[in-house]
DNA sequence: ACCTGAACACCGTTCAAGT
DNA sequence: ACCTGAACACCGTTCAAGT
């Protein structure tokens, strides 16, 4: 293969793109420095010329992915903005489930993702007129909720296992008297329909914030 | 060392205890079948006589830990019960941060933990008098929120990194115009004090559920 | 039934060497 | 500056063998 003299075969971008491809295709386990080397047609050790180690590489992938998150523009009603923000975050999780699973358990990765992404959420919540303290804590609640929710989505998409099916099987495997409430509630016909619980979660949170805003005392 | 004839050196309990010890001490990475063998004074392969593989072993550890979660008794006001439930879950995360990080990304492990733990939460929420559909979705919201929150705690305790410090550093590393809102809000003096945002998150959720219960329409 | 040990196919990373 | 290849210290798990 002819390669221009003095022209590097590799580049940060080529490596990052290949790494994300491997992760998306076959999960984080598929991202070994050796396999990445093979994917790039290069000795594994060549990568170390661009990234000091595997962790740094992974962090760069995270940064890349979140930099491309379509955060909503700072216009319109604040609830709508928060909703769009949550949806955008969710889209990232659906597009790169394996990566999201990695992120949440890595504080450095979380920091990288959060610094970029929070600006938009904070900006939206600030428009609610709630005091700074409440805004920050509401943001914490929403971020934690979306993280937990996104985790379920990612975990579902990631492993072949269907989470709902796995839970159902686990409940069935347990003594009836330890699972009576779950059996009753989950078999309720109203529960099955329209399982878009993500939006509903945000609805509850918004209702709570409205109550706080209108000065409702809570016992 | 004298060992009673016909008496096994190993047992599921001995193995599980040692595994959890290793995980708590040094993280999930420290749990290799080989190190576990050394810890138990036994050939690594002996463990395979009790568990088919590492995954099954890990699942058993998860089951053990959550079986010991102090779920609140089914008495008292439902909000108090939910709060106690969330606190108990949180205690597990604080006691075994490395393990919790593993769980969330493993749907099988989540199912095992959830089947045991949800019974109590569902039971408490049912007392709110809300319809089955709402109870299940409220439970989803709370579980996702607590999972996200617990993750932050675990992640903090797990790695040496302080998450707040990491985020602060990441924000400082970014251009000012991309972090103006975050800088303003996080430097507000009211935000620093009393950073028990976990309880506050539940407060918002409860306020939201109250609003739903009292038939408040939400736009 | 319970435990061992060699072997296989993997890892991330260091280090010295090539162009 | 960029890439290579051998080497080191690890993995999980299979398989045949011991008691």
CSV table of C-alpha atoms (C1' of nucleotides) in Angstrom, one decimal:
chain,number,residue,atom,x,y,z
A,1,UNK,CA,0.0,0.0,0.0
A,2,UNK,CA,1.4,3.4,-1.0
A,3,UNK,CA,1.4,5.9,1.8
A,4,UNK,CA,2.6,9.5,1.4
A,5,UNK,CA,6.0,10.0,2.9
A,6,UNK,CA,5.9,11.9,6.2
A,7,UNK,CA,2.1,11.4,6.4
A,8,UNK,CA,1.0,9.6,9.5
A,9,UNK,CA,-1.2,6.5,9.0
A,10,UNK,CA,-3.0,7.2,12.3
A,11,UNK,CA,-4.7,10.2,13.8
A,12,UNK,CA,-6.7,10.9,16.9
A,13,UNK,CA,-9.9,11.0,14.8
A,14,UNK,CA,-9.3,7.7,13.0
A,15,UNK,CA,-8.5,6.0,16.3
A,16,UNK,CA,-11.5,7.5,18.1
A,17,UNK,CA,-13.9,6.6,15.2
A,18,UNK,CA,-12.7,3.0,15.1
A,19,UNK,CA,-12.9,2.7,18.9
A,20,UNK,CA,-16.5,4.0,19.0
A,21,UNK,CA,-17.3,1.6,16.1
A,22,UNK,CA,-16.0,-1.4,18.0
A,23,UNK,CA,-17.8,-0.3,21.2
A,24,UNK,CA,-21.1,0.2,19.4
A,25,UNK,CA,-20.8,-3.0,17.4
A,26,UNK,CA,-19.8,-5.5,20.1
A,27,UNK,CA,-19.7,-3.8,23.4
A,28,UNK,CA,-16.9,-2.4,25.6
A,29,UNK,CA,-15.3,-5.8,26.0
A,30,UNK,CA,-14.6,-5.7,22.3
A,31,UNK,CA,-12.5,-2.6,22.8
A,32,UNK,CA,-9.1,-4.1,23.5
A,33,UNK,CA,-6.0,-2.2,22.3
A,34,UNK,CA,-5.0,-5.3,20.4
A,35,UNK,CA,-8.4,-5.5,18.5
A,36,UNK,CA,-8.3,-1.8,17.9
A,37,UNK,CA,-4.9,-2.2,16.4
A,38,UNK,CA,-6.1,-4.9,14.1
A,39,UNK,CA,-9.2,-2.8,13.1
A,40,UNK,CA,-6.8,0.0,12.2
A,41,UNK,CA,-4.4,-2.3,10.4
A,42,UNK,CA,-1.6,-1.3,12.7
A,43,UNK,CA,0.4,-2.6,15.6
A,44,UNK,CA,-1.5,-2.2,18.9
A,45,UNK,CA,1.4,-0.2,20.3
A,46,UNK,CA,1.1,2.5,17.7
A,47,UNK,CA,-2.0,3.8,19.4
A,48,UNK,CA,0.0,4.7,22.5
A,49,UNK,CA,1.6,7.3,20.4
A,50,UNK,CA,-1.7,9.2,20.4
A,51,UNK,CA,-3.2,8.2,23.8
A,52,UNK,CA,-1.2,7.5,27.0
A,53,UNK,CA,-3.4,4.5,27.9
A,54,UNK,CA,-6.7,2.9,27.4
A,55,UNK,CA,-8.5,5.0,30.0
A,56,UNK,CA,-7.5,8.2,28.2
A,57,UNK,CA,-8.7,6.8,25.0
A,58,UNK,CA,-12.1,5.9,26.5
A,59,UNK,CA,-12.4,9.4,28.0
A,60,UNK,CA,-11.7,11.0,24.6
A,61,UNK,CA,-14.5,8.8,23.1
A,62,UNK,CA,-16.9,10.0,25.8
A,63,UNK,CA,-16.0,13.6,25.2
A,64,UNK,CA,-16.5,13.2,21.5
A,65,UNK,CA,-19.9,11.6,21.8
A,66,UNK,CA,-21.3,14.1,24.3
A,67,UNK,CA,-19.9,17.0,22.3
A,68,UNK,CA,-22.2,15.8,19.5
A,69,UNK,CA,-25.3,15.7,21.8
A,70,UNK,CA,-28.0,17.9,20.3
A,71,UNK,CA,-28.7,20.1,23.3
A,72,UNK,CA,-31.9,22.3,22.8
A,73,UNK,CA,-31.5,26.0,22.0
A,74,UNK,CA,-32.0,28.4,24.9
A,75,UNK,CA,-35.4,29.5,23.8
A,76,UNK,CA,-39.0,28.6,24.6
A,77,UNK,CA,-40.8,27.5,27.8
A,78,UNK,CA,-38.4,26.0,30.4
A,79,UNK,CA,-40.3,22.7,30.8
A,80,UNK,CA,-40.2,22.1,27.1
A,81,UNK,CA,-36.4,22.8,27.2
A,82,UNK,CA,-35.9,20.4,30.0
A,83,UNK,CA,-37.9,17.7,28.2
A,84,UNK,CA,-35.9,18.2,25.0
A,85,UNK,CA,-32.7,18.0,27.0
A,86,UNK,CA,-33.8,14.7,28.6
A,87,UNK,CA,-34.8,13.3,25.2
A,88,UNK,CA,-31.5,14.3,23.7
A,89,UNK,CA,-29.6,12.7,26.5
A,90,UNK,CA,-31.7,9.6,26.1
A,91,UNK,CA,-31.0,9.6,22.3
A,92,UNK,CA,-27.3,9.4,23.1
A,93,UNK,CA,-27.9,6.4,25.3
A,94,UNK,CA,-29.9,4.6,22.7
A,95,UNK,CA,-27.3,5.3,20.0
A,96,UNK,CA,-24.3,4.3,22.2
A,97,UNK,CA,-25.7,2.0,25.0
A,98,UNK,CA,-22.4,0.2,25.6
A,99,UNK,CA,-20.6,3.5,26.1
A,100,UNK,CA,-23.2,5.0,28.4
A,101,UNK,CA,-22.9,2.0,30.7
A,102,UNK,CA,-19.2,2.7,31.0
A,103,UNK,CA,-19.6,6.4,31.6
A,104,UNK,CA,-21.8,6.2,34.7
A,105,UNK,CA,-19.4,4.2,36.7
A,106,UNK,CA,-16.5,6.5,35.9
A,107,UNK,CA,-16.5,9.8,37.8
A,108,UNK,CA,-14.0,11.3,35.3
A,109,UNK,CA,-16.1,10.4,32.4
A,110,UNK,CA,-19.2,11.7,34.2
A,111,UNK,CA,-17.4,15.0,34.8
A,112,UNK,CA,-16.5,15.3,31.1
A,113,UNK,CA,-20.0,14.6,30.0
A,114,UNK,CA,-21.7,16.7,32.7
A,115,UNK,CA,-19.6,19.8,32.1
A,116,UNK,CA,-20.8,19.9,28.5
A,117,UNK,CA,-24.3,18.9,29.0
A,118,UNK,CA,-25.3,20.6,32.3
A,119,UNK,CA,-25.0,24.1,30.9
A,120,UNK,CA,-28.1,23.6,28.8
A,121,UNK,CA,-30.1,22.0,31.7
A,122,UNK,CA,-29.1,24.6,34.2
A,123,UNK,CA,-30.0,27.3,31.8
A,124,UNK,CA,-33.5,25.9,31.2
A,125,UNK,CA,-34.2,25.4,34.9
A,126,UNK,CA,-33.0,28.9,35.8
A,127,UNK,CA,-35.9,30.2,33.7
A,128,UNK,CA,-38.4,28.6,36.1
A,129,UNK,CA,-37.7,31.4,38.5
A,130,UNK,CA,-36.9,29.1,41.4
A,131,UNK,CA,-34.0,30.1,43.7
A,132,UNK,CA,-30.5,29.0,42.8
A,133,UNK,CA,-30.4,26.4,45.5
A,134,UNK,CA,-33.6,24.8,44.3
A,135,UNK,CA,-32.5,25.0,40.6
A,136,UNK,CA,-29.3,23.1,41.4
A,137,UNK,CA,-31.1,20.4,43.4
A,138,UNK,CA,-33.8,20.1,40.8
A,139,UNK,CA,-31.0,19.6,38.3
A,140,UNK,CA,-29.5,16.9,40.5
A,141,UNK,CA,-32.8,15.1,40.7
A,142,UNK,CA,-33.4,15.3,37.0
A,143,UNK,CA,-29.8,14.2,36.1
A,144,UNK,CA,-29.9,11.3,38.6
A,145,UNK,CA,-33.4,10.3,37.3
A,146,UNK,CA,-32.3,10.5,33.6
A,147,UNK,CA,-29.1,8.7,34.4
A,148,UNK,CA,-31.0,5.9,36.1
A,149,UNK,CA,-33.5,5.7,33.4
A,150,UNK,CA,-30.9,5.9,30.6
A,151,UNK,CA,-29.1,3.1,32.3
A,152,UNK,CA,-32.1,0.9,32.1
A,153,UNK,CA,-32.4,1.7,28.4
A,154,UNK,CA,-28.7,1.1,27.7
A,155,UNK,CA,-28.6,-2.0,29.8
A,156,UNK,CA,-31.6,-3.4,27.8
A,157,UNK,CA,-30.1,-2.5,24.4
A,158,UNK,CA,-26.7,-3.7,25.5
A,159,UNK,CA,-27.2,-7.2,26.7
A,160,UNK,CA,-29.5,-9.5,24.7
A,161,UNK,CA,-31.5,-9.9,27.9
A,162,UNK,CA,-34.9,-8.1,28.0
A,163,UNK,CA,-34.9,-6.4,31.4
A,164,UNK,CA,-38.7,-6.7,31.8
A,165,UNK,CA,-38.6,-10.4,30.9
A,166,UNK,CA,-35.7,-11.0,33.3
A,167,UNK,CA,-37.5,-9.3,36.2
A,168,UNK,CA,-40.7,-11.3,35.4
A,169,UNK,CA,-38.7,-14.5,35.4
A,170,UNK,CA,-37.0,-13.6,38.7
A,171,UNK,CA,-40.3,-12.8,40.3
A,172,UNK,CA,-41.8,-16.1,39.2
A,173,UNK,CA,-38.8,-17.9,40.6
A,174,UNK,CA,-39.5,-16.5,44.1
A,175,UNK,CA,-42.0,-17.6,46.7
A,176,UNK,CA,-45.5,-16.2,46.0
A,177,UNK,CA,-45.7,-14.6,49.5
A,178,UNK,CA,-42.6,-12.5,48.9
A,179,UNK,CA,-43.9,-11.1,45.6
A,180,UNK,CA,-47.7,-10.7,46.1
A,181,UNK,CA,-47.8,-6.9,45.6
A,182,UNK,CA,-45.5,-7.0,42.6
A,183,UNK,CA,-47.6,-9.8,41.0
A,184,UNK,CA,-50.8,-7.9,41.6
A,185,UNK,CA,-49.6,-4.5,40.4
A,186,UNK,CA,-47.7,-5.8,37.3
A,187,UNK,CA,-50.6,-7.9,36.2
A,188,UNK,CA,-53.0,-4.9,36.3
A,189,UNK,CA,-54.2,-4.3,32.7
A,190,UNK,CA,-53.8,-0.6,33.0
A,191,UNK,CA,-50.0,-1.0,33.6
A,192,UNK,CA,-49.3,-2.7,30.3
A,193,UNK,CA,-50.6,0.0,28.0
A,194,UNK,CA,-48.6,3.0,27.0
A,195,UNK,CA,-45.4,2.2,28.8
A,196,UNK,CA,-43.8,5.6,28.2
A,197,UNK,CA,-42.8,6.0,31.8
A,198,UNK,CA,-39.9,8.3,31.0
A,199,UNK,CA,-42.2,11.2,30.1
A,200,UNK,CA,-44.4,10.4,33.1
A,201,UNK,CA,-41.4,10.6,35.5
A,202,UNK,CA,-40.7,14.1,34.3
A,203,UNK,CA,-44.3,15.0,34.7
A,204,UNK,CA,-44.2,14.1,38.3
A,205,UNK,CA,-41.0,16.2,38.8
A,206,UNK,CA,-42.6,19.2,37.1
A,207,UNK,CA,-45.7,18.9,39.2
A,208,UNK,CA,-43.5,18.9,42.3
A,209,UNK,CA,-41.6,21.9,41.2
A,210,UNK,CA,-44.8,23.8,40.4
A,211,UNK,CA,-46.0,23.0,43.9
A,212,UNK,CA,-42.8,24.3,45.3
A,213,UNK,CA,-43.0,27.5,43.2
A,214,UNK,CA,-46.6,28.2,44.3
A,215,UNK,CA,-45.4,28.1,47.8
A,216,UNK,CA,-47.2,24.9,48.8
A,217,UNK,CA,-46.0,23.7,52.1
A,218,UNK,CA,-45.2,20.0,52.2
A,219,UNK,CA,-45.4,17.9,55.4
B,1,UNK,CA,-3.4,-28.3,58.4
B,2,UNK,CA,-5.6,-31.0,59.5
B,3,UNK,CA,-8.9,-31.2,57.6
B,4,UNK,CA,-11.7,-33.6,58.5
B,5,UNK,CA,-11.9,-36.5,56.0
B,6,UNK,CA,-14.9,-36.1,53.7
B,7,UNK,CA,-15.3,-32.5,54.8
B,8,UNK,CA,-15.1,-30.0,51.9
B,9,UNK,CA,-12.6,-27.2,52.3
B,10,UNK,CA,-14.8,-24.8,50.3
B,11,UNK,CA,-18.4,-23.9,50.5
B,12,UNK,CA,-20.7,-21.5,48.6
B,13,UNK,CA,-20.8,-19.3,51.7
B,14,UNK,CA,-17.0,-19.2,52.2
B,15,UNK,CA,-16.5,-18.4,48.5
B,16,UNK,CA,-19.2,-15.7,48.5
B,17,UNK,CA,-17.8,-14.1,51.7
B,18,UNK,CA,-14.3,-14.0,50.3
B,19,UNK,CA,-15.5,-12.6,47.0
B,20,UNK,CA,-17.4,-9.8,48.7
B,21,UNK,CA,-14.4,-9.0,50.9
B,22,UNK,CA,-12.2,-8.7,47.8
B,23,UNK,CA,-14.7,-6.5,46.0
B,24,UNK,CA,-15.2,-4.2,49.0
B,25,UNK,CA,-11.5,-3.9,49.7
B,26,UNK,CA,-10.1,-3.3,46.3
B,27,UNK,CA,-12.9,-3.1,43.8
B,28,UNK,CA,-14.3,-5.3,41.2
B,29,UNK,CA,-11.1,-5.5,39.3
B,30,UNK,CA,-9.6,-7.3,42.3
B,31,UNK,CA,-12.0,-10.1,41.9
B,32,UNK,CA,-10.2,-12.5,39.6
B,33,UNK,CA,-10.8,-16.2,39.9
B,34,UNK,CA,-7.1,-16.5,40.5
B,35,UNK,CA,-6.9,-14.0,43.3
B,36,UNK,CA,-10.0,-15.5,44.9
B,37,UNK,CA,-8.3,-18.8,44.8
B,38,UNK,CA,-5.3,-17.4,46.6
B,39,UNK,CA,-7.5,-15.7,49.1
B,40,UNK,CA,-9.1,-19.0,49.9
B,41,UNK,CA,-5.9,-20.9,49.9
B,42,UNK,CA,-7.0,-23.1,47.0
B,43,UNK,CA,-6.5,-23.7,43.4
B,44,UNK,CA,-8.5,-21.2,41.3
B,45,UNK,CA,-10.2,-24.0,39.5
B,46,UNK,CA,-11.7,-25.4,42.7
B,47,UNK,CA,-14.2,-22.6,42.7
B,48,UNK,CA,-15.7,-23.8,39.5
B,49,UNK,CA,-17.0,-26.8,41.4
B,50,UNK,CA,-19.4,-24.4,43.2
B,51,UNK,CA,-20.1,-21.8,40.5
B,52,UNK,CA,-20.2,-22.5,36.7
B,53,UNK,CA,-18.4,-19.3,36.0
B,54,UNK,CA,-17.4,-15.8,37.2
B,55,UNK,CA,-20.7,-14.3,36.2
B,56,UNK,CA,-22.8,-16.7,38.2
B,57,UNK,CA,-20.5,-16.1,41.2
B,58,UNK,CA,-21.1,-12.4,40.9
B,59,UNK,CA,-24.8,-12.8,40.6
B,60,UNK,CA,-24.8,-14.8,43.8
B,61,UNK,CA,-22.9,-12.1,45.6
B,62,UNK,CA,-25.5,-9.5,44.4
B,63,UNK,CA,-28.3,-11.7,45.6
B,64,UNK,CA,-26.7,-12.2,49.0
B,65,UNK,CA,-26.1,-8.5,49.5
B,66,UNK,CA,-29.6,-7.4,48.6
B,67,UNK,CA,-31.1,-10.2,50.6
B,68,UNK,CA,-29.6,-8.5,53.6
B,69,UNK,CA,-31.0,-5.1,52.8
B,70,UNK,CA,-33.0,-3.8,55.7
B,71,UNK,CA,-36.3,-3.1,54.0
B,72,UNK,CA,-38.7,-1.2,56.2
B,73,UNK,CA,-41.7,-3.0,57.8
B,74,UNK,CA,-45.1,-2.6,56.1
B,75,UNK,CA,-46.4,-0.2,58.7
B,76,UNK,CA,-46.6,3.6,59.1
B,77,UNK,CA,-47.3,6.4,56.6
B,78,UNK,CA,-46.4,5.5,53.0
B,79,UNK,CA,-44.1,8.5,52.4
B,80,UNK,CA,-42.1,7.5,55.5
B,81,UNK,CA,-41.9,4.0,54.2
B,82,UNK,CA,-40.7,5.1,50.8
B,83,UNK,CA,-38.1,7.3,52.4
B,84,UNK,CA,-36.8,4.5,54.6
B,85,UNK,CA,-36.7,2.2,51.6
B,86,UNK,CA,-34.6,4.7,49.7
B,87,UNK,CA,-32.3,5.2,52.7
B,88,UNK,CA,-31.9,1.4,53.0
B,89,UNK,CA,-31.0,1.1,49.4
B,90,UNK,CA,-28.6,3.9,49.7
B,91,UNK,CA,-26.9,2.2,52.7
B,92,UNK,CA,-26.3,-0.8,50.6
B,93,UNK,CA,-24.6,1.3,48.0
B,94,UNK,CA,-22.4,3.0,50.6
B,95,UNK,CA,-21.5,-0.3,52.2
B,96,UNK,CA,-20.6,-1.9,48.9
B,97,UNK,CA,-20.0,0.8,46.3
B,98,UNK,CA,-17.9,-1.4,44.0
B,99,UNK,CA,-20.6,-4.0,43.8
B,100,UNK,CA,-23.4,-1.4,43.1
B,101,UNK,CA,-21.5,-0.1,40.1
B,102,UNK,CA,-21.4,-3.6,38.7
B,103,UNK,CA,-25.0,-4.3,39.3
B,104,UNK,CA,-26.6,-1.4,37.4
B,105,UNK,CA,-25.0,-2.3,34.2
B,106,UNK,CA,-26.1,-5.9,34.4
B,107,UNK,CA,-29.8,-6.6,33.7
B,108,UNK,CA,-29.7,-10.0,35.3
B,109,UNK,CA,-28.2,-8.5,38.4
B,110,UNK,CA,-30.7,-5.7,38.4
B,111,UNK,CA,-33.5,-8.3,38.1
B,112,UNK,CA,-32.2,-10.3,41.1
B,113,UNK,CA,-31.9,-7.2,43.2
B,114,UNK,CA,-35.2,-5.6,42.1
B,115,UNK,CA,-37.4,-8.7,42.6
B,116,UNK,CA,-36.4,-8.7,46.3
B,117,UNK,CA,-36.4,-5.0,46.9
B,118,UNK,CA,-39.3,-3.8,44.9
B,119,UNK,CA,-41.9,-5.7,46.9
B,120,UNK,CA,-41.4,-3.3,49.8
B,121,UNK,CA,-41.4,-0.2,47.6
B,122,UNK,CA,-44.5,-1.2,45.7
B,123,UNK,CA,-46.3,-2.1,49.0
B,124,UNK,CA,-45.5,1.4,50.3
B,125,UNK,CA,-46.6,3.3,47.2
B,126,UNK,CA,-49.8,1.2,47.0
B,127,UNK,CA,-50.9,2.8,50.3
B,128,UNK,CA,-50.9,6.2,48.6
B,129,UNK,CA,-54.2,5.3,47.1
B,130,UNK,CA,-53.1,6.2,43.6
B,131,UNK,CA,-54.2,3.9,40.7
B,132,UNK,CA,-52.1,0.9,39.8
B,133,UNK,CA,-50.7,2.5,36.7
B,134,UNK,CA,-49.5,5.5,38.6
B,135,UNK,CA,-48.0,3.4,41.4
B,136,UNK,CA,-45.9,1.4,39.0
B,137,UNK,CA,-44.7,4.5,37.2
B,138,UNK,CA,-44.0,6.3,40.4
B,139,UNK,CA,-42.0,3.3,41.5
B,140,UNK,CA,-40.1,3.4,38.2
B,141,UNK,CA,-39.3,7.1,38.8
B,142,UNK,CA,-38.1,6.5,42.3
B,143,UNK,CA,-36.1,3.4,41.4
B,144,UNK,CA,-34.4,5.2,38.5
B,145,UNK,CA,-33.8,8.3,40.7
B,146,UNK,CA,-32.4,6.3,43.5
B,147,UNK,CA,-30.3,4.2,41.1
B,148,UNK,CA,-28.8,7.4,39.5
B,149,UNK,CA,-28.2,8.9,42.9
B,150,UNK,CA,-26.8,5.8,44.4
B,151,UNK,CA,-24.5,5.5,41.4
B,152,UNK,CA,-23.1,8.9,42.1
B,153,UNK,CA,-22.4,7.9,45.8
B,154,UNK,CA,-20.9,4.6,44.8
B,155,UNK,CA,-18.8,6.1,42.0
B,156,UNK,CA,-17.5,8.7,44.5
B,157,UNK,CA,-16.7,6.2,47.2
B,158,UNK,CA,-15.2,3.8,44.6
B,159,UNK,CA,-12.7,5.8,42.8
B,160,UNK,CA,-10.4,8.0,44.7
B,161,UNK,CA,-11.7,10.9,42.6
B,162,UNK,CA,-14.1,13.3,44.2
B,163,UNK,CA,-16.9,13.8,41.7
B,164,UNK,CA,-17.6,17.4,42.7
B,165,UNK,CA,-14.0,18.3,42.4
B,166,UNK,CA,-13.7,16.5,39.1
B,167,UNK,CA,-16.7,18.4,37.7
B,168,UNK,CA,-15.3,21.7,39.0
B,169,UNK,CA,-12.0,21.0,37.3
B,170,UNK,CA,-13.7,20.1,34.1
B,171,UNK,CA,-15.8,23.3,34.1
B,172,UNK,CA,-12.7,25.4,34.8
B,173,UNK,CA,-10.9,23.7,31.8
B,174,UNK,CA,-13.7,24.8,29.5
B,175,UNK,CA,-14.2,28.2,27.8
B,176,UNK,CA,-16.0,30.6,30.1
B,177,UNK,CA,-18.8,31.3,27.6
B,178,UNK,CA,-19.7,27.6,27.5
B,179,UNK,CA,-20.1,27.4,31.3
B,180,UNK,CA,-21.5,30.7,32.4
B,181,UNK,CA,-24.7,29.4,33.9
B,182,UNK,CA,-22.9,26.6,35.7
B,183,UNK,CA,-20.3,29.0,37.1
B,184,UNK,CA,-23.0,31.4,38.3
B,185,UNK,CA,-25.3,28.8,39.9
B,186,UNK,CA,-22.6,26.7,41.5
B,187,UNK,CA,-20.9,29.7,43.1
B,188,UNK,CA,-24.1,30.8,44.7
B,189,UNK,CA,-23.6,30.8,48.5
B,190,UNK,CA,-27.0,29.1,49.2
B,191,UNK,CA,-26.0,26.1,47.1
B,192,UNK,CA,-23.1,25.1,49.2
B,193,UNK,CA,-24.9,24.8,52.5
B,194,UNK,CA,-26.8,21.6,53.5
B,195,UNK,CA,-26.0,19.5,50.4
B,196,UNK,CA,-28.4,16.7,51.3
B,197,UNK,CA,-30.0,16.7,47.9
B,198,UNK,CA,-31.1,13.2,48.1
B,199,UNK,CA,-33.9,13.9,50.6
B,200,UNK,CA,-34.8,17.0,48.6
B,201,UNK,CA,-35.2,14.9,45.4
B,202,UNK,CA,-37.7,12.7,47.2
B,203,UNK,CA,-39.5,15.8,48.5
B,204,UNK,CA,-40.1,17.0,44.9
B,205,UNK,CA,-41.4,13.6,43.8
B,206,UNK,CA,-43.8,13.5,46.8
B,207,UNK,CA,-45.0,17.0,46.0
B,208,UNK,CA,-45.6,15.9,42.5
B,209,UNK,CA,-47.5,12.7,43.6
B,210,UNK,CA,-49.6,14.8,46.0
B,211,UNK,CA,-50.5,17.2,43.1
B,212,UNK,CA,-51.6,14.2,41.0
B,213,UNK,CA,-53.6,12.7,43.9
B,214,UNK,CA,-55.5,16.0,44.5
B,215,UNK,CA,-56.5,15.9,40.8
B,216,UNK,CA,-54.4,18.9,39.8
B,217,UNK,CA,-54.3,19.1,36.0
B,218,UNK,CA,-50.9,19.7,34.6
B,219,UNK,CA,-50.2,21.4,31.3
C,1,DA,C1',-17.3,-35.4,45.1
C,2,DC,C1',-13.8,-32.4,45.5
C,3,DC,C1',-9.5,-30.4,44.3
C,4,DT,C1',-5.2,-29.8,41.3
C,5,DG,C1',-2.2,-28.2,37.4
C,6,DA,C1',-1.0,-27.7,32.8
C,7,DA,C1',-2.5,-25.4,28.8
C,8,DC,C1',-5.1,-22.2,25.6
C,9,DA,C1',-6.4,-18.0,24.1
C,10,DC,C1',-6.7,-13.8,25.6
C,11,DC,C1',-5.5,-8.9,28.1
C,12,DG,C1',-2.7,-3.7,29.0
C,13,DT,C1',1.6,-1.9,28.9
C,14,DT,C1',7.0,-1.3,29.1
C,15,DC,C1',11.0,-1.2,26.7
C,16,DA,C1',14.3,-1.4,23.0
C,17,DA,C1',14.6,-1.1,18.3
C,18,DG,C1',13.6,0.2,13.6
C,19,DT,C1',12.5,4.1,9.7
D,1,DA,C1',7.9,11.6,14.7
D,2,DC,C1',5.8,7.5,14.0
D,3,DC,C1',5.5,2.6,14.0
D,4,DT,C1',7.0,-2.3,15.3
D,5,DG,C1',7.7,-6.6,18.0
D,6,DA,C1',9.2,-9.1,21.8
D,7,DA,C1',8.4,-9.6,26.5
D,8,DC,C1',6.1,-9.3,31.2
D,9,DA,C1',2.6,-9.9,34.2
D,10,DC,C1',-1.7,-10.7,34.2
D,11,DC,C1',-6.8,-12.7,32.8
D,12,DG,C1',-11.2,-16.7,32.4
D,13,DT,C1',-11.9,-21.2,31.4
D,14,DT,C1',-11.2,-26.2,29.3
D,15,DC,C1',-9.6,-30.5,30.0
D,16,DA,C1',-7.3,-34.5,31.9
D,17,DA,C1',-5.7,-36.1,36.1
D,18,DG,C1',-5.4,-37.0,40.9
D,19,DT,C1',-7.7,-38.4,45.8
